[in-house]
């Protein structure tokens, strides 16, 4: 017989005590009464979270939430099927500077999430602050960002013309911020 206990977490805004209308798959919200951003922490319950809203949000479309963090990729050994010095130079140039990574914080199939994250890494949008706006539900936790960023790095490296066999790399990732971007 299991002795595990179920712990109920009150879904009340810690700032104004308004009940938070939460669905089981959601992980972050904005209080409908006071506007406080909130995230569910499994150990401590609802915690404050700063939401950033990008400028240029269309009035008739909800924005899409993204976890965004600056990361540094340190390439190690790269084994390839074909020697291609251009691919090696491209990889070195790409990761020579810190990059801003975008990971969808809303529900998407993995392939689409990786494709979108890769596209936004290569062509990042402007992150000028705008006004609060409606957004699709936040369903991806910030701790899920690292493995998705690692997939993005692997996908970019595998797409180079030297036919990658394997790559070793290190990843330093800053604390993710939640941004609501135009759809």
Coordinates of C-alpha atoms in Angstrom, one line a residue:
X1 CA 0.0 0.0 0.0
X2 CA 1.3 3.4 -0.9
X3 CA 1.7 6.1 1.7
X4 CA 1.9 9.0 -0.8
X5 CA -0.3 11.9 0.0
X6 CA -2.0 14.3 -2.3
X7 CA -1.3 17.9 -1.7
X8 CA -3.9 20.4 -2.8
X9 CA -2.6 23.8 -3.8
X10 CA -5.0 26.7 -3.5
X11 CA -5.3 28.6 -6.8
X12 CA -5.7 32.0 -5.3
X13 CA -3.8 35.0 -6.4
X14 CA -1.2 35.7 -3.7
X15 CA -1.7 39.5 -4.2
X16 CA -5.5 39.9 -4.1
X17 CA -6.8 36.4 -3.2
X18 CA -8.9 36.1 -6.4
X19 CA -9.5 32.5 -7.5
X20 CA -7.4 31.8 -10.6
X21 CA -9.4 30.1 -13.4
X22 CA -6.9 27.4 -14.3
X23 CA -7.2 24.3 -16.5
X24 CA -5.1 21.2 -15.7
X25 CA -2.6 21.6 -18.5
X26 CA -1.9 25.3 -17.8
X27 CA 1.2 26.5 -15.9
X28 CA 1.0 30.3 -15.8
X29 CA -1.7 32.9 -15.7
X30 CA -2.5 36.6 -15.2
X31 CA -4.9 37.4 -12.4
X32 CA -8.1 38.7 -13.9
X33 CA -8.6 41.1 -11.0
X34 CA -5.2 42.7 -10.2
X35 CA -3.1 41.7 -13.3
X36 CA -0.5 39.9 -11.3
X37 CA 1.4 37.3 -13.4
X38 CA 1.5 33.9 -11.7
X39 CA 3.2 30.6 -12.2
X40 CA 2.5 27.3 -10.5
X41 CA 5.5 26.0 -8.5
X42 CA 4.9 22.4 -7.4
X43 CA 6.5 22.9 -4.0
X44 CA 5.2 26.3 -3.0
X45 CA 2.0 26.9 -5.0
X46 CA 1.3 30.1 -7.0
X47 CA 4.3 32.4 -7.3
X48 CA 4.6 35.9 -9.0
X49 CA 5.9 35.9 -12.6
X50 CA 6.6 38.9 -14.7
X51 CA 4.8 38.7 -18.1
X52 CA 6.4 40.8 -20.9
X53 CA 4.1 41.8 -23.8
X54 CA 5.7 42.7 -27.1
X55 CA 4.6 45.8 -29.0
X56 CA 2.5 45.4 -32.1
X57 CA -0.1 43.0 -30.7
X58 CA -3.1 42.8 -33.1
X59 CA -6.3 43.7 -31.2
X60 CA -8.3 40.8 -32.7
X61 CA -5.8 38.0 -32.2
X62 CA -4.4 36.5 -28.9
X63 CA -0.7 36.7 -28.6
X64 CA 1.5 33.5 -28.2
X65 CA 3.6 32.9 -25.1
X66 CA 7.3 32.1 -25.4
X67 CA 10.0 31.3 -22.9
X68 CA 13.0 33.5 -24.0
X69 CA 16.5 33.2 -22.7
X70 CA 20.0 34.2 -23.8
X71 CA 22.3 31.2 -24.2
X72 CA 25.9 30.5 -25.0
X73 CA 26.7 27.4 -27.0
X74 CA 30.2 26.0 -26.7
X75 CA 30.9 23.6 -29.5
X76 CA 33.1 20.6 -28.8
X77 CA 34.0 17.8 -31.1
X78 CA 32.1 17.6 -34.3
X79 CA 32.3 14.4 -36.3
X80 CA 31.0 14.5 -39.9
X81 CA 30.8 12.3 -42.9
X82 CA 32.2 14.9 -45.2
X83 CA 35.0 17.4 -44.5
X84 CA 33.5 20.8 -45.2
X85 CA 35.4 23.8 -43.9
X86 CA 32.5 26.1 -44.7
X87 CA 30.1 24.2 -42.5
X88 CA 32.7 24.3 -39.7
X89 CA 33.2 28.0 -40.1
X90 CA 29.4 28.6 -40.2
X91 CA 29.0 26.6 -36.9
X92 CA 31.8 28.5 -35.3
X93 CA 30.4 31.9 -36.4
X94 CA 26.9 31.0 -35.3
X95 CA 27.9 30.1 -31.8
X96 CA 30.7 32.6 -31.3
X97 CA 28.3 35.0 -29.6
X98 CA 25.5 34.5 -27.1
X99 CA 22.1 33.9 -28.8
X100 CA 18.5 34.6 -27.8
X101 CA 16.5 31.4 -27.8
X102 CA 12.7 31.3 -28.2
X103 CA 10.8 28.2 -27.0
X104 CA 7.0 28.2 -27.5
X105 CA 5.3 28.1 -24.1
X106 CA 2.0 26.9 -25.6
X107 CA 0.9 23.5 -26.8
X108 CA 2.4 22.5 -30.2
X109 CA 3.6 19.2 -31.6
X110 CA 7.4 18.8 -30.9
X111 CA 8.4 19.2 -34.6
X112 CA 6.5 22.5 -34.9
X113 CA 7.9 23.7 -31.7
X114 CA 11.4 23.0 -32.8
X115 CA 10.8 24.5 -36.2
X116 CA 9.4 27.7 -34.7
X117 CA 12.1 27.9 -32.1
X118 CA 14.8 27.5 -34.8
X119 CA 13.2 30.1 -37.1
X120 CA 13.0 32.7 -34.2
X121 CA 16.6 32.0 -33.2
X122 CA 17.8 32.7 -36.8
X123 CA 15.4 35.6 -37.4
X124 CA 14.6 37.0 -33.9
X125 CA 11.6 39.4 -33.6
X126 CA 12.0 42.8 -31.9
X127 CA 11.3 42.7 -28.2
X128 CA 9.9 46.2 -27.6
X129 CA 7.6 46.3 -24.7
X130 CA 3.9 46.8 -25.4
X131 CA 0.6 46.8 -23.5
X132 CA -1.0 43.7 -21.9
X133 CA -3.0 41.6 -24.3
X134 CA -4.9 38.4 -24.4
X135 CA -2.8 35.3 -25.1
X136 CA -3.1 31.6 -25.7
X137 CA -2.7 29.4 -22.5
X138 CA 0.8 28.9 -21.1
X139 CA 1.3 25.1 -21.0
X140 CA 5.1 24.7 -21.1
X141 CA 7.1 25.1 -18.0
X142 CA 10.3 27.2 -17.9
X143 CA 12.3 24.1 -16.9
X144 CA 11.3 22.4 -20.2
X145 CA 13.2 25.1 -22.1
X146 CA 16.7 23.6 -21.8
X147 CA 15.9 20.2 -23.5
X148 CA 14.1 22.0 -26.3
X149 CA 17.0 24.4 -26.8
X150 CA 19.3 21.5 -26.9
X151 CA 17.1 19.9 -29.7
X152 CA 17.2 23.3 -31.6
X153 CA 21.0 23.3 -31.4
X154 CA 21.2 19.7 -32.6
X155 CA 18.8 20.4 -35.4
X156 CA 20.8 23.3 -36.6
X157 CA 24.0 21.4 -36.5
X158 CA 22.5 18.4 -38.2
X159 CA 21.3 20.6 -41.0
X160 CA 24.7 21.8 -42.1
X161 CA 26.2 20.5 -45.4
X162 CA 28.9 18.3 -43.8
X163 CA 26.5 15.5 -42.8
X164 CA 26.9 15.5 -39.0
X165 CA 27.6 12.2 -37.3
X166 CA 27.9 13.5 -33.8
X167 CA 28.5 16.8 -31.9
X168 CA 29.4 17.6 -28.4
X169 CA 28.4 21.0 -27.0
X170 CA 27.9 22.8 -23.7
X171 CA 25.0 25.1 -23.1
X172 CA 24.8 28.0 -20.6
X173 CA 21.2 29.3 -20.5
X174 CA 20.1 32.4 -18.5
X175 CA 16.9 32.3 -16.5
X176 CA 13.9 32.3 -19.0
X177 CA 11.5 35.2 -19.2
X178 CA 7.9 34.8 -20.4
X179 CA 7.0 37.0 -23.4
X180 CA 3.7 37.3 -25.2
X181 CA 4.5 37.8 -28.9
X182 CA 2.1 38.6 -31.8
X183 CA 0.7 35.6 -33.5

